[in-house]
Each structure stands twice: as C-alpha cells, then as structure tokens.
C-alpha positions as a printed NumPy array, in Angstrom:
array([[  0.   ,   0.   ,   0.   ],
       [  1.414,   3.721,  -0.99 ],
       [  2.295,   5.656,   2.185],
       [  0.863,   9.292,   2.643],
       [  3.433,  11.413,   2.969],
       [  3.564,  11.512,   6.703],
       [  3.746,   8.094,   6.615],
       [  6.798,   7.964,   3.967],
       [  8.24 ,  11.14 ,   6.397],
       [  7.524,   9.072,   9.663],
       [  9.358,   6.108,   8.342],
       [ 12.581,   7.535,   6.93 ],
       [ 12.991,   9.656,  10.424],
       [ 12.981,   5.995,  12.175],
       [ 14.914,   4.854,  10.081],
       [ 17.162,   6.928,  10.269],
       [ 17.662,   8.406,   6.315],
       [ 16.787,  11.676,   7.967],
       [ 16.384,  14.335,  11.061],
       [ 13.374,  15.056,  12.916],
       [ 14.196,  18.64 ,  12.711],
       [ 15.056,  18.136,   8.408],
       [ 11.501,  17.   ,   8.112],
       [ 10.309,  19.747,   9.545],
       [ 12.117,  22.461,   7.675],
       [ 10.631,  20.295,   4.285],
       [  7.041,  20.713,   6.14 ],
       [  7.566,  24.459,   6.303],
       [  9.205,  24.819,   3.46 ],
       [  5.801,  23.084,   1.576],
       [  3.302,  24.988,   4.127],
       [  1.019,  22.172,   4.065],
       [  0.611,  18.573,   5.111],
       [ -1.919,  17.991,   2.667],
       [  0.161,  17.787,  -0.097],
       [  0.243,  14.901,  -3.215],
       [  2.977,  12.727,  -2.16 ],
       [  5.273,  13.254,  -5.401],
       [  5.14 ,  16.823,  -4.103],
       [  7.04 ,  16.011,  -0.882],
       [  8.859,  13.299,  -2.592],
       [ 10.648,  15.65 ,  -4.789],
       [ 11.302,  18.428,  -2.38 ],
       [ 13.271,  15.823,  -0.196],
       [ 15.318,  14.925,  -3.334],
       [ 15.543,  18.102,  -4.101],
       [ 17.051,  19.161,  -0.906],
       [ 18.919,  16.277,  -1.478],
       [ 17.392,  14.492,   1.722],
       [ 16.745,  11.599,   0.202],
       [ 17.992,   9.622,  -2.923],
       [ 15.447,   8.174,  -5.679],
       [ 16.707,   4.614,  -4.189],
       [ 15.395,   5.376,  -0.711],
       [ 12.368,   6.511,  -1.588],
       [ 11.233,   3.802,  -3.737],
       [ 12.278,   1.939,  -0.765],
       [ 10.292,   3.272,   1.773],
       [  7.412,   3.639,  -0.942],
       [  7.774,  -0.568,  -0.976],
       [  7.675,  -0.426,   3.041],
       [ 11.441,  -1.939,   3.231],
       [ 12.822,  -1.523,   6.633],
       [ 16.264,  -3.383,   5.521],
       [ 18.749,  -2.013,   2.52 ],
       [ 19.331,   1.479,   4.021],
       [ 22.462,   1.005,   5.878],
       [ 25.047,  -1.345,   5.911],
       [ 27.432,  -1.023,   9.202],
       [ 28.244,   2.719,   9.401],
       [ 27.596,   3.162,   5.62 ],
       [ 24.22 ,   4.951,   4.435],
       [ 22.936,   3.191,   0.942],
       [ 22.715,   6.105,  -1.764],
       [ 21.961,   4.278,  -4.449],
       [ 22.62 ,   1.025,  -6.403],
       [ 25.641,   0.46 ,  -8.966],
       [ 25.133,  -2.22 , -10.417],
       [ 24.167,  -5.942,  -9.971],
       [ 26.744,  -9.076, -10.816],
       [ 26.645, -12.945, -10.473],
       [ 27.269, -13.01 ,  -7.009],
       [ 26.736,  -9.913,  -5.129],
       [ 25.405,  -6.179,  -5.545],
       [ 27.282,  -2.846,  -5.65 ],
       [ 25.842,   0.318,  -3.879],
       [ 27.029,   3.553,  -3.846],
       [ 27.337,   4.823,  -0.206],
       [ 27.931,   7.339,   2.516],
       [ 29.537,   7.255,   5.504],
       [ 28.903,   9.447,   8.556],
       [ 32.155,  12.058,   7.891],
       [ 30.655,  12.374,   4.122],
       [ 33.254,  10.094,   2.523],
       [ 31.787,   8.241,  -0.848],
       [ 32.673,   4.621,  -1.075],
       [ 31.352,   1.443,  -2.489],
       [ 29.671,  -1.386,  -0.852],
       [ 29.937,  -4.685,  -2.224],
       [ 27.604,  -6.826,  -0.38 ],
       [ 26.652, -10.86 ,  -1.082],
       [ 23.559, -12.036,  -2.252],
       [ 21.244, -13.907,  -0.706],
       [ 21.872, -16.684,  -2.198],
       [ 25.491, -17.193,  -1.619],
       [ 24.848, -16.028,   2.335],
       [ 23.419, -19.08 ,   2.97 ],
       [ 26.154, -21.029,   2.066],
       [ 29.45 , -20.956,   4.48 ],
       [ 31.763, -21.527,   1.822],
       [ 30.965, -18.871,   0.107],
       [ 30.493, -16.481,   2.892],
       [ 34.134, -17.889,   3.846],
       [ 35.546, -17.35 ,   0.653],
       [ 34.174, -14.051,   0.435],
       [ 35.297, -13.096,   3.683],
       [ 38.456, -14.409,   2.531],
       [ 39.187, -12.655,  -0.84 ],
       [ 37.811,  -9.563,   1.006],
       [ 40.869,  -9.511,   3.801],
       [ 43.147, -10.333,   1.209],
       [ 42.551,  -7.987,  -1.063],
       [ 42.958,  -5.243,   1.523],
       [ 46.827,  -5.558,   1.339],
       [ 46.4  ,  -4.936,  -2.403],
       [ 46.66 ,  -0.896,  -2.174],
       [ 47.646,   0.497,  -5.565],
       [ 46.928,   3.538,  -7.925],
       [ 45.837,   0.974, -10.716],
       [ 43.844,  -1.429,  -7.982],
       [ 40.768,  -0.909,  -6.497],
       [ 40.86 ,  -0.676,  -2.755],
       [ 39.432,  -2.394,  -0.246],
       [ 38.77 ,  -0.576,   3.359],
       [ 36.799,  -3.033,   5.533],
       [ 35.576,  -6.322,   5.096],
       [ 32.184,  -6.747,   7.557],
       [ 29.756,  -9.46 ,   8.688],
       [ 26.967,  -9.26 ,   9.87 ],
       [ 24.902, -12.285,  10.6  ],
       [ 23.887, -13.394,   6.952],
       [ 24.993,  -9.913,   5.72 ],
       [ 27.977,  -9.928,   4.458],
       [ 29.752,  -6.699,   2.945],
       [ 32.955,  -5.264,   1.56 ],
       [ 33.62 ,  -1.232,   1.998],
       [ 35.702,  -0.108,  -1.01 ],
       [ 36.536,   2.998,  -3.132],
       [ 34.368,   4.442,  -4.985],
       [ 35.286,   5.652,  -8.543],
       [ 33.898,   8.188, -10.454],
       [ 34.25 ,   7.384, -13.796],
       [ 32.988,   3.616, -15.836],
       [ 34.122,   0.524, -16.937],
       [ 36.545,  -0.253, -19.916],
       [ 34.378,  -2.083, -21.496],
       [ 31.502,   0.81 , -21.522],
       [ 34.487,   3.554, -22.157],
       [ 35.104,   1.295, -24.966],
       [ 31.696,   0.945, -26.484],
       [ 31.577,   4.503, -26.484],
       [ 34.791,   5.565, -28.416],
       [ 34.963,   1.973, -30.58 ],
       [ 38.634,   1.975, -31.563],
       [ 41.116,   3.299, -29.421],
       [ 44.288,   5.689, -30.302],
       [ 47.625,   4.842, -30.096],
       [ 47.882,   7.395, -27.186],
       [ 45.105,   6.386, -25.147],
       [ 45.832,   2.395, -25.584],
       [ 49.426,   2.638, -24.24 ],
       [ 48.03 ,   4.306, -20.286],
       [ 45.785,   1.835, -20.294],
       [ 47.762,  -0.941, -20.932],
       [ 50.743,   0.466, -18.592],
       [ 48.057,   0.398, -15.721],
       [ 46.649,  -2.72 , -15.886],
       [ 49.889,  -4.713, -16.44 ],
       [ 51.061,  -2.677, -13.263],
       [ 48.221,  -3.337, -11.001],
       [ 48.766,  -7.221, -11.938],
       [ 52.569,  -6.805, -11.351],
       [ 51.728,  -5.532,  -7.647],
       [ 49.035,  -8.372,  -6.467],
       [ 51.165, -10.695,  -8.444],
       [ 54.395,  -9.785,  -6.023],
       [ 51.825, -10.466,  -3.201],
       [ 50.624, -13.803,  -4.147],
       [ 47.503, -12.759,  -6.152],
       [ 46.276, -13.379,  -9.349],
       [ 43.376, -11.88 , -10.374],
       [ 41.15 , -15.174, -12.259],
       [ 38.781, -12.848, -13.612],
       [ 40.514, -10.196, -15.87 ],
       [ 37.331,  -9.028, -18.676],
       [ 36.88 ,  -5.669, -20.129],
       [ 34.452,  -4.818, -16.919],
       [ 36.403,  -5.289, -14.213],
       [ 38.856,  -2.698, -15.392],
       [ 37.673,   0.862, -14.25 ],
       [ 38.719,   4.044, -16.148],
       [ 38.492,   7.493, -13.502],
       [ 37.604,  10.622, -14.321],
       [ 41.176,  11.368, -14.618],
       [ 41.595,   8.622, -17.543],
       [ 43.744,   6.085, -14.952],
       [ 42.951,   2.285, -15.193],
       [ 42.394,   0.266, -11.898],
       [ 41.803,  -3.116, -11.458],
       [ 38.634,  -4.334,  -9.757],
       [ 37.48 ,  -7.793,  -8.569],
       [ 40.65 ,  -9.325,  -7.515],
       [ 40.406, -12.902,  -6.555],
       [ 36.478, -12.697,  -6.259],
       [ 36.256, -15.369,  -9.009],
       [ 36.374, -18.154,  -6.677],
       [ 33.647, -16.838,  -4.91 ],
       [ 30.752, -19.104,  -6.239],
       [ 31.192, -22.388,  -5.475],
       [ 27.466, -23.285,  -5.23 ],
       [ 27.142, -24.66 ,  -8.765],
       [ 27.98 , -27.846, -10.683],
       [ 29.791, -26.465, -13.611],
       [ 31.959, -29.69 , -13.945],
       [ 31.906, -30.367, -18.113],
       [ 33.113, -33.071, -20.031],
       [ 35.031, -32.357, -23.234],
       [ 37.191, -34.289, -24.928],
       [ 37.046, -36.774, -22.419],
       [ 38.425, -34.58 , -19.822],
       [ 36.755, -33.426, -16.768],
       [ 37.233, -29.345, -16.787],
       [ 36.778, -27.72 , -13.414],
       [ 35.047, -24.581, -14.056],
       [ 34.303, -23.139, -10.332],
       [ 31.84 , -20.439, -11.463],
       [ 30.528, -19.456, -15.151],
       [ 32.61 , -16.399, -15.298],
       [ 36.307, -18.483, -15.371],
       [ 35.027, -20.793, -17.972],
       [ 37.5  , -18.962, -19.932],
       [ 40.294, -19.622, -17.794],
       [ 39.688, -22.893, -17.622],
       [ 39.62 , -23.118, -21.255],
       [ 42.645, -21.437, -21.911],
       [ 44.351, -23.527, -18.77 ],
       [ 43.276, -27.031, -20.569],
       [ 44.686, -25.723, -23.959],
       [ 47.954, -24.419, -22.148],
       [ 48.659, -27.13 , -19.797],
       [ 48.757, -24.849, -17.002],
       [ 47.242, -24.655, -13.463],
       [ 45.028, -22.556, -11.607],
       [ 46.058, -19.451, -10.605],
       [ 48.546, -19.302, -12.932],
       [ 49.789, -15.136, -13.78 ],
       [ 50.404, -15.864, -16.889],
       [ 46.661, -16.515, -17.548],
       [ 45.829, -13.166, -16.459],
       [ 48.548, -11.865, -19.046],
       [ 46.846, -13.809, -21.557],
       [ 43.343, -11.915, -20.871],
       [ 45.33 ,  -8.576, -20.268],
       [ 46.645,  -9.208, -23.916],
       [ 43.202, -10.104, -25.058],
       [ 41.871,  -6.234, -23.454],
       [ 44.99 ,  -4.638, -25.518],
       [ 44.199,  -6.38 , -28.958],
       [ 40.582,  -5.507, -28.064],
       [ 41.151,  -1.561, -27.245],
       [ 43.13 ,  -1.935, -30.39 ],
       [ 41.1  ,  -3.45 , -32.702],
       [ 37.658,  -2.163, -31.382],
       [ 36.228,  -6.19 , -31.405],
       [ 37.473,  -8.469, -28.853],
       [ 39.973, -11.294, -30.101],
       [ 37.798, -14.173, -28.445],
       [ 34.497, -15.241, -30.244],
       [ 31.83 , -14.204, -28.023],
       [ 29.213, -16.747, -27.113],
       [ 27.189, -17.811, -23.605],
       [ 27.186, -21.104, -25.067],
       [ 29.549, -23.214, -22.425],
       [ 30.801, -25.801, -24.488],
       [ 31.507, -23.153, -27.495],
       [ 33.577, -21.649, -24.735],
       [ 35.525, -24.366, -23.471],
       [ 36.611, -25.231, -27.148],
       [ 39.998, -24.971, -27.85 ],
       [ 39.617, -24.044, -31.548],
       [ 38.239, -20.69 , -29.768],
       [ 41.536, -19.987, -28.888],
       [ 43.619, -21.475, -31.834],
       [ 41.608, -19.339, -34.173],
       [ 42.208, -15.725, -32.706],
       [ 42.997, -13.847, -35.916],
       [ 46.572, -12.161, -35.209],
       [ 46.354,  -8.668, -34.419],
       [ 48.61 ,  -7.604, -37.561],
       [ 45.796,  -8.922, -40.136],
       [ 43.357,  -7.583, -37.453],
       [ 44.715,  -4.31 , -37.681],
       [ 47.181,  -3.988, -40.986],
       [ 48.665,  -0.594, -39.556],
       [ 49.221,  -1.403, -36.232],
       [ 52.739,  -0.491, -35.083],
       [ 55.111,  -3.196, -34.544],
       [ 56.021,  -3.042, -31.278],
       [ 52.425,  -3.089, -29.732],
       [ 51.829,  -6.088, -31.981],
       [ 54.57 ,  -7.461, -30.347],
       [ 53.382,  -7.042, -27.274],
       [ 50.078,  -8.401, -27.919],
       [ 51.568, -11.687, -29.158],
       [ 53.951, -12.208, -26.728],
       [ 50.738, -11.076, -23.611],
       [ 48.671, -14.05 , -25.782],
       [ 50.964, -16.282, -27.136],
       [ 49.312, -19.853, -26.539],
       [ 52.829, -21.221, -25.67 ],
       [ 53.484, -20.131, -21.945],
       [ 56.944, -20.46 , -22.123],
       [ 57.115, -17.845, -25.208],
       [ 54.383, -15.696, -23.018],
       [ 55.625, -13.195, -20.752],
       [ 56.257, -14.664, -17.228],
       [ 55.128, -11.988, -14.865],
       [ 53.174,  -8.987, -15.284],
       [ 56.402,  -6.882, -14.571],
       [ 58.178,  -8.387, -17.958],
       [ 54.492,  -7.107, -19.441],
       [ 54.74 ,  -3.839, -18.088],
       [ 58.579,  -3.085, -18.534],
       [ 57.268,  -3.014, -22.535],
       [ 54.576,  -0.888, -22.125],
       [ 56.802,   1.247, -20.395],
       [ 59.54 ,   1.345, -23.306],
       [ 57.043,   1.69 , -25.533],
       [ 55.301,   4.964, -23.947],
       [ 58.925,   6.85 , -23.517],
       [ 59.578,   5.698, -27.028],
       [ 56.266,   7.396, -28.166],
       [ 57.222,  10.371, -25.967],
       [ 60.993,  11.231, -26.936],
       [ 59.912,  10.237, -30.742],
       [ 56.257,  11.294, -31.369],
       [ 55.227,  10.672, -35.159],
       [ 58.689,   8.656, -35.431],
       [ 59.504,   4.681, -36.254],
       [ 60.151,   2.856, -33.031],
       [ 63.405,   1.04 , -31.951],
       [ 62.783,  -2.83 , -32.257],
       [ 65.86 ,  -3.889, -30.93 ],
       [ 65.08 ,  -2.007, -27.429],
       [ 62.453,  -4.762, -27.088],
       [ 64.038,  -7.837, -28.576],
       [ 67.129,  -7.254, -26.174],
       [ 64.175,  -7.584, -23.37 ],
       [ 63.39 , -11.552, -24.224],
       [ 65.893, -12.056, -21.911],
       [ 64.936, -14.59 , -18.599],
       [ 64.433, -12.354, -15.524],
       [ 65.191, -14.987, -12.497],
       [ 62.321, -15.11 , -10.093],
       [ 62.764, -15.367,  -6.22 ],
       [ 60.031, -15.977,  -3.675],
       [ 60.643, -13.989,  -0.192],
       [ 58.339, -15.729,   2.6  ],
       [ 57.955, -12.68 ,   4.52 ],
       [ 55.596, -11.555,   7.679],
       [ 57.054,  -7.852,   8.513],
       [ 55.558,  -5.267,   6.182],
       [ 58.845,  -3.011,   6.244],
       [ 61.013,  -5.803,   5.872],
       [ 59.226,  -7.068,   2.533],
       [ 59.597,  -3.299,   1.283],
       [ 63.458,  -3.633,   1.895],
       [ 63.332,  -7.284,   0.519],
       [ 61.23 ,  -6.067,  -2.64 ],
       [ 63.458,  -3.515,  -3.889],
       [ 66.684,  -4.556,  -2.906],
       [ 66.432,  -7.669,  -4.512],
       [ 64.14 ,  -5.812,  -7.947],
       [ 67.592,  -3.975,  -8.285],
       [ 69.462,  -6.694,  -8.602],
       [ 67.52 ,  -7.627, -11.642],
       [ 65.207, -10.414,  -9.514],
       [ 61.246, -10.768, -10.091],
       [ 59.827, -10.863,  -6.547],
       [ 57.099, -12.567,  -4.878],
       [ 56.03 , -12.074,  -1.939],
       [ 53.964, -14.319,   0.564],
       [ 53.785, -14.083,   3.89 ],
       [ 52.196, -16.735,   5.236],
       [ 54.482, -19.949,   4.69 ],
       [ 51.523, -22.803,   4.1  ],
       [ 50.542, -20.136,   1.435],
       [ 53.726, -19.831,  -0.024],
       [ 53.9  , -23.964,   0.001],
       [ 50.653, -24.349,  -1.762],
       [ 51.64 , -21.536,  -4.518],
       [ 55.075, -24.219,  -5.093],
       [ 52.848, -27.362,  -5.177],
       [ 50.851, -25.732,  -8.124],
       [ 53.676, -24.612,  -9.915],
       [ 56.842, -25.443,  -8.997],
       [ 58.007, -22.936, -11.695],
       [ 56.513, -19.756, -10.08 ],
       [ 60.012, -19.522,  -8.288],
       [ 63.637, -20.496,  -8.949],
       [ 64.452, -19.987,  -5.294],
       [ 63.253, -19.108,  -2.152],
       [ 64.091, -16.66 ,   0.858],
       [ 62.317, -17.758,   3.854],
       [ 63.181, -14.785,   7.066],
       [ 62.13 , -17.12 ,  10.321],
       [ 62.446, -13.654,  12.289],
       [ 59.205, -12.853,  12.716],
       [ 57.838, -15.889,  11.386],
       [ 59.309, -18.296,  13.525],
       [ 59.679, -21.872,  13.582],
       [ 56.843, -22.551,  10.768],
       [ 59.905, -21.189,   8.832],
       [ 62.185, -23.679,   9.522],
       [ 59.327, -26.446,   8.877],
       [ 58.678, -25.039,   5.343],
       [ 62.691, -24.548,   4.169],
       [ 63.02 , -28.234,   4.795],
       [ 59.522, -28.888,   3.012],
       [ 61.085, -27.165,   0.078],
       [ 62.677, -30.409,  -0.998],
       [ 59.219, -32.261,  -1.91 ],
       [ 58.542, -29.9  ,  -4.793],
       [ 61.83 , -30.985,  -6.296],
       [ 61.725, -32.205,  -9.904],
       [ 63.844, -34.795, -11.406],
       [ 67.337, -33.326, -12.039],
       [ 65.774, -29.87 , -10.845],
       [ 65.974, -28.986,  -7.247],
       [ 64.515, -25.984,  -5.795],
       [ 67.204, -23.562,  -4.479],
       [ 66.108, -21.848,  -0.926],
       [ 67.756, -19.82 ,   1.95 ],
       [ 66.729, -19.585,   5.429],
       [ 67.57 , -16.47 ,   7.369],
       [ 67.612, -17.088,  11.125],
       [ 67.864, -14.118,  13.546],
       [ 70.708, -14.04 ,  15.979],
       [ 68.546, -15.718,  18.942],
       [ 67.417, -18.558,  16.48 ],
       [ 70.88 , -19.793,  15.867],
       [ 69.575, -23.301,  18.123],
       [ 67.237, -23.901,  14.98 ],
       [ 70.029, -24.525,  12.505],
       [ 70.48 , -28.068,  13.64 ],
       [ 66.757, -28.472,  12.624],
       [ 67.207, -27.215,   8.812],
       [ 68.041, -29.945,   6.836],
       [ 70.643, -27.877,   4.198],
       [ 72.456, -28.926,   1.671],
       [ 74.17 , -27.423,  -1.954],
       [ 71.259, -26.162,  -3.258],
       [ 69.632, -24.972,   0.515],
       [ 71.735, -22.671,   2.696],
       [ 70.904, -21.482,   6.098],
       [ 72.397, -18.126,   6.757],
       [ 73.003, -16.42 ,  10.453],
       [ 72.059, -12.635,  10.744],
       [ 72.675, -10.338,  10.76 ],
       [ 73.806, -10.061,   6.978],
       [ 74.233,  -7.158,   4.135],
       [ 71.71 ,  -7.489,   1.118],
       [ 74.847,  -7.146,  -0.896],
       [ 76.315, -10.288,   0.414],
       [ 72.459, -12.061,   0.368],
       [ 72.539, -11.265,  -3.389],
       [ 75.752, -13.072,  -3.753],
       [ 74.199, -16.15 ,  -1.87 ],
       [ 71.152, -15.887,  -4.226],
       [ 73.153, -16.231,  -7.491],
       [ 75.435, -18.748,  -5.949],
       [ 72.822, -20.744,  -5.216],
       [ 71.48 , -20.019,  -8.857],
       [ 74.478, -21.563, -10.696],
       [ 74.974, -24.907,  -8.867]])
C-alpha cells in the first residue's frame, strides 16, 4: 500500500535516512501537510534528503537495505553474479562502495568464507591501478565489503563509447593494468577474472583493477563439463574462460600468466575495437579450444598497427606459456619502453631492438615474509638486482603456490624472524617440490637468537641457512650462488 506522505516522512525519520528537525524544515518549506505525495517526494530529493533509491524503498515499506554497518545506501551500482554494488555514505561524508553478497550465496558458508576471505586479502592490495578495499564486515547473513568508490565507468563501456582506441590512449591503459597485476602478483595474487568490466577508467583517464580474486567466490554450482574426455573444473561461469585457456595451455590454476593472456586479449581488443575471443554464452563453445587457436593475429586484425604493440600483444597471448611473458612486470617493462619511445619520438619509427634485447629470462625469487617493512626492503633490494619478486607471507601459502607450480620460483628466501619456527618447517619442506634433475634452491635467514634452529634445517648445496645479521649485498651473492649450482 502507498504511504501518505507523513507516513513515507515518519518512516525515513525511524529509520534513520533523515532528522526530525530536516523533516520539519521540508514541512515548512511546503506549508502544508496535505500535499500529493510526489510533491514532498521531490522536495526531499531536491534538498537532497533523500535519494530516488530510498524513496522507492520506503514507498515498498522496506525496513532493511538502508544502511550497511556505518555506511548509508545512496543508491545502487550495479548488480553481478554473485553480489550487488551500492554507492554509499559514511557518517564524515566520505563516498565509497559497498559490495555486499547475495542472498543466495549467504546461505552457504563456503561462500560467505571465501568471500570473507578474498575480502581480507585484497585489503593488502593498495595500488593507484587497484581498487581498494577498506573493511571487510559481517553481519549475521549480511555480508559486505567497503571499497573505493570511482567516479568514472568501466573499460568495457568507455570502450563501447569511443569503438577503436588511439595509439595514445591504448598505451596508459595498458601500462596500468599490467602494473596493477605486477603488484598483487608480487603479493601472491592473481586476479582469475581479468574481462573488459572489471577494469575501471576514472575521471582522470587512470585504469584500476577491480574484482581481484572474487572469481572463486561461487562455489554453489555444478559447472563440472566433459570435453574431450576430460573433466574441466570450471568453479563459477565467469572463469570458464580460464579454464579453457588452462586445458589448452597445460597450465594450473592461478597461474599469472593466464591473467597476461586476458590482459593481452583487453589490448588487442582496445586496439582493434572487437574483442579477439568469439563471443558466445554457449559453455561448451567456450571451453573449445579451436576458440583460442583461431584468434585472428592482431597484424591482419589491424594492418597498420605499429610493430612493437603487436609485439606485445603476441607475446601477452601467445598460446605457448613459455614464449608468453612470465610476470606482469616483464608485461609492463614493454609498455613502459614503448610509452617513452612514443614520448621522446612522437610521429617517429620505433626502436625494435630495445624490445628484442628484453626476451631475456628475468630470475624469479620468492621472499616468505611476515614484517611489512622488511618485505619493502626485501622487494626492492632484490628488484635492483635484476630479480622478479614474490612475496607471501604466510608460509603454508607460499607452500601451496610451489605445489601448483613449482616454476613460479627459482628460489626461495624464507626470514624465520618474525615468522618463527613454521619457517624452519617449510625450508626443509622445500625439498618435496623438487623435480627430477631440478631442485629448488632456498635460503633460510635465522635471527641471531634462532641460531639453536640450525640443527633443525636440513641444508644442503642447493639450501643454505644463513646467520644474521647479513648485508643485502652479500644475500645477493648467496642468491646467485645458489642459482648456478
């Protein structure tokens, strides 16, 4: 039944939308009570009181929706698979986001777990090109994430609206996205779900990375498939193409370089103005392989594209992993060329040989790591001497990440400082992800009052235990010692 407007008044004062003494300025500012209620509707919105979402709200009689923790609903963003995005306000006037679950998925623990999970995770991702996440709540079966809130759209709609891209607006694009994937993918992260929409363009034309590692999130469906006469786990509907491209590649889950592949496939898109992928809902279409064999290459795509973005492109998507770029830094070192190249030389051909000489293999080390400082110092010490990092903090974590690919590492630093014995336990663990003729090189850094644990590590040629305190200098040399045997 359609309140009066007392009634709609009444309501959003309990509720708390608005004042007593604001609904009474609104009376007097009308004169009368008998009034039509899209009258008094519009002179709240007008005074910007109330929001067209709350009042079709409180028109519905809702009591629930309006708040979430400290955060006042405003209106909503958008809807997805698995949850709803509001736009919000808290109590000091900042703007944010609220991502909250569905219903659906609240009544399942795993889910809410996972959510949880991805939520507190993705906290420690603060970047320019990432969005952020400030709090991860819940509430009973309400469960919410607070994040920023930009003002601006989605690639994919910034896309449909200028069709194909320039030269000079491809390049900032790419350079953010391959750096946002470079920074969760030196924490552990990869992102599982990297599409035209979950890249967000500001106001202020920078790219940032949204959804990270909220992919996993539904778990509720059976989305096992049989192809080929191989049983392809597909978790959720929206990484059937992941786990397409991960049967045709022979790699495993959580792979970076399968978020490189789908960063290439946003560049060839933003390039070409038509994604490189045939698009279908179909899920068997989209598990085929021939989907991905088939990708017309960007140069016949585009006859007049420049050679060193084609490059680029190819190399981001090449179907061979090993021939793909291996971290999202390699990715973005290219871009990076490639924008000062279009800089110093504008309207000019571009140096080739700048990016062959940068097929080189970067070694990778993984730095097991609890102390936020100390990973800083870690990071770029060991990024200057020409190492890929990743970082993990949390050893089982970093154990799990080697027994899915042994390759995401060729050694590993493992401080026992502030992490303690669980350190020790996982340097001599290393040693079970050991391939034939290829063992795993590792270090384990003991503080001075842990020197009783070195008769526990079980070291050898390959695995070295070092005493602190020690110079990064002389850990480097260690590193590439370690490297050649």
């Amino acid at each position: 039944m359609t309140p009066t407007p007392e009634q709609l008044g009444i309501r959003a004062v309990q509720l708390g939308l608005i004042s007593e003494r604001e609904l009474q300025i609104v009376w007097s500012d009308i004169g009368t009570k008998s009034v039509e209620l899209e009258v008094f509707v519009n002179r709240l919105i007008g005074r910007e009181l109330l929001t067209n979402y709350q009042v079709e709200r409180l028109k519905g009689g809702h009591t629930t929706g309006f708040f979430f923790g400290d955060y006042k609903v405003l209106y909503l963003v958008g809807r997805g698979t698995f949850a709803r995005v509001y736009r919000a306000i808290s109590k000091k006037g900042e703007i944010v986001a609220v991502k909250v679950l569905r219903s659906k998925f609240s009544e399942n623990p795993e889910s809410c777990a996972q959510f949880q999970r991805e939520g507190e995770l993705g906290k420690a991702l603060q970047h320019p090109n990432i969005i952020s996440i400030k709090e991860v709540h819940s509430q009973g079966k309400t469960h919410f994430i607070i994040m920023e809130f930009l003002e601006g759209q989605s690639l994919r709609d910034f896309a449909r609206l200028r069709g194909k891209l320039k030269l000079h607006e491809v390049v900032p694009i790419m350079r953010d996205v391959s750096a946002g994937l470079d920074f969760a993918f030196q924490r552990g992260m990869t992102h599982r779900d990297l599409k035209m929409s979950n890249v967000m363009i500001s106001s202020s034309g920078t790219a940032k990375l949204a959804d990270f590692g909220f992919a996993a999130v539904d778990t509720t469906a059976d989305n096992s498939l049989d192809f080929d006469d191989v049983t392809i786990e597909a978790p959720n509907p929206r990484t059937l193409d992941y786990a397409a491209l991960e049967k045709v590649t022979g790699v495993k889950k959580d792979d970076t370089r399968s978020d490189i592949f789908f960063a290439g496939c946003i560049f060839y898109h933003l390039i070409a103005g038509a994604p490189p992928l045939s698009e279908t809902k179909d899920r068997l279409e989209r598990l085929n392989p021939l989907r991905f064999q088939n990708i017309i290459p960007i140069q016949m795509a585009v006859p007049d594209v420049p050679l060193p973005l084609a490059m680029i492109v190819n190399k981001a998507m090449d179907l061979n992993v090993r021939k793909r770029y291996q971290t999202p830094a390699e990715m973005y070192r290219d871009v990076r060329i490639l924008e000062k190249q279009m800089k110093d030389n504008p309207g000019k051909s571009f140096d080739l040989h700048t990016f062959e000489q940068n097929d080189r293999p970067v070694r990778s080390v993984m730095v097991v790591e609890k102390d936020n400082q100390l990973q800083e110092v870690f990071r770029d010490s060991l990024k200057k001497m020409g190492y890929r990092v990743l970082m993990i903090s949390d050893p089982q974590r970093a154990m799990n990440r080697l027994y899915d690919d042994r390759s995401v590492a060729d050694c590993v630093l493992v401080n026992a400082q502030n992490i303690g014995h669980d350190a020790v336990d996982m340097f001599n663990e290393i040693k079970q992800v050991d391939q034939k003729g290829k063992r795993l090189p590792a270090i384990l850094l003991l503080a001075k009052n842990q020197g009783i644990w070195e008769d526990d590590a079980e070291g050898d040629a390959v695995r070295e235990v070092v005493q602190m305190p020690i110079s990064m200098k002389q850990l480097g040399r260690t590193i590439a010692g370690l490297l050649e045997e």
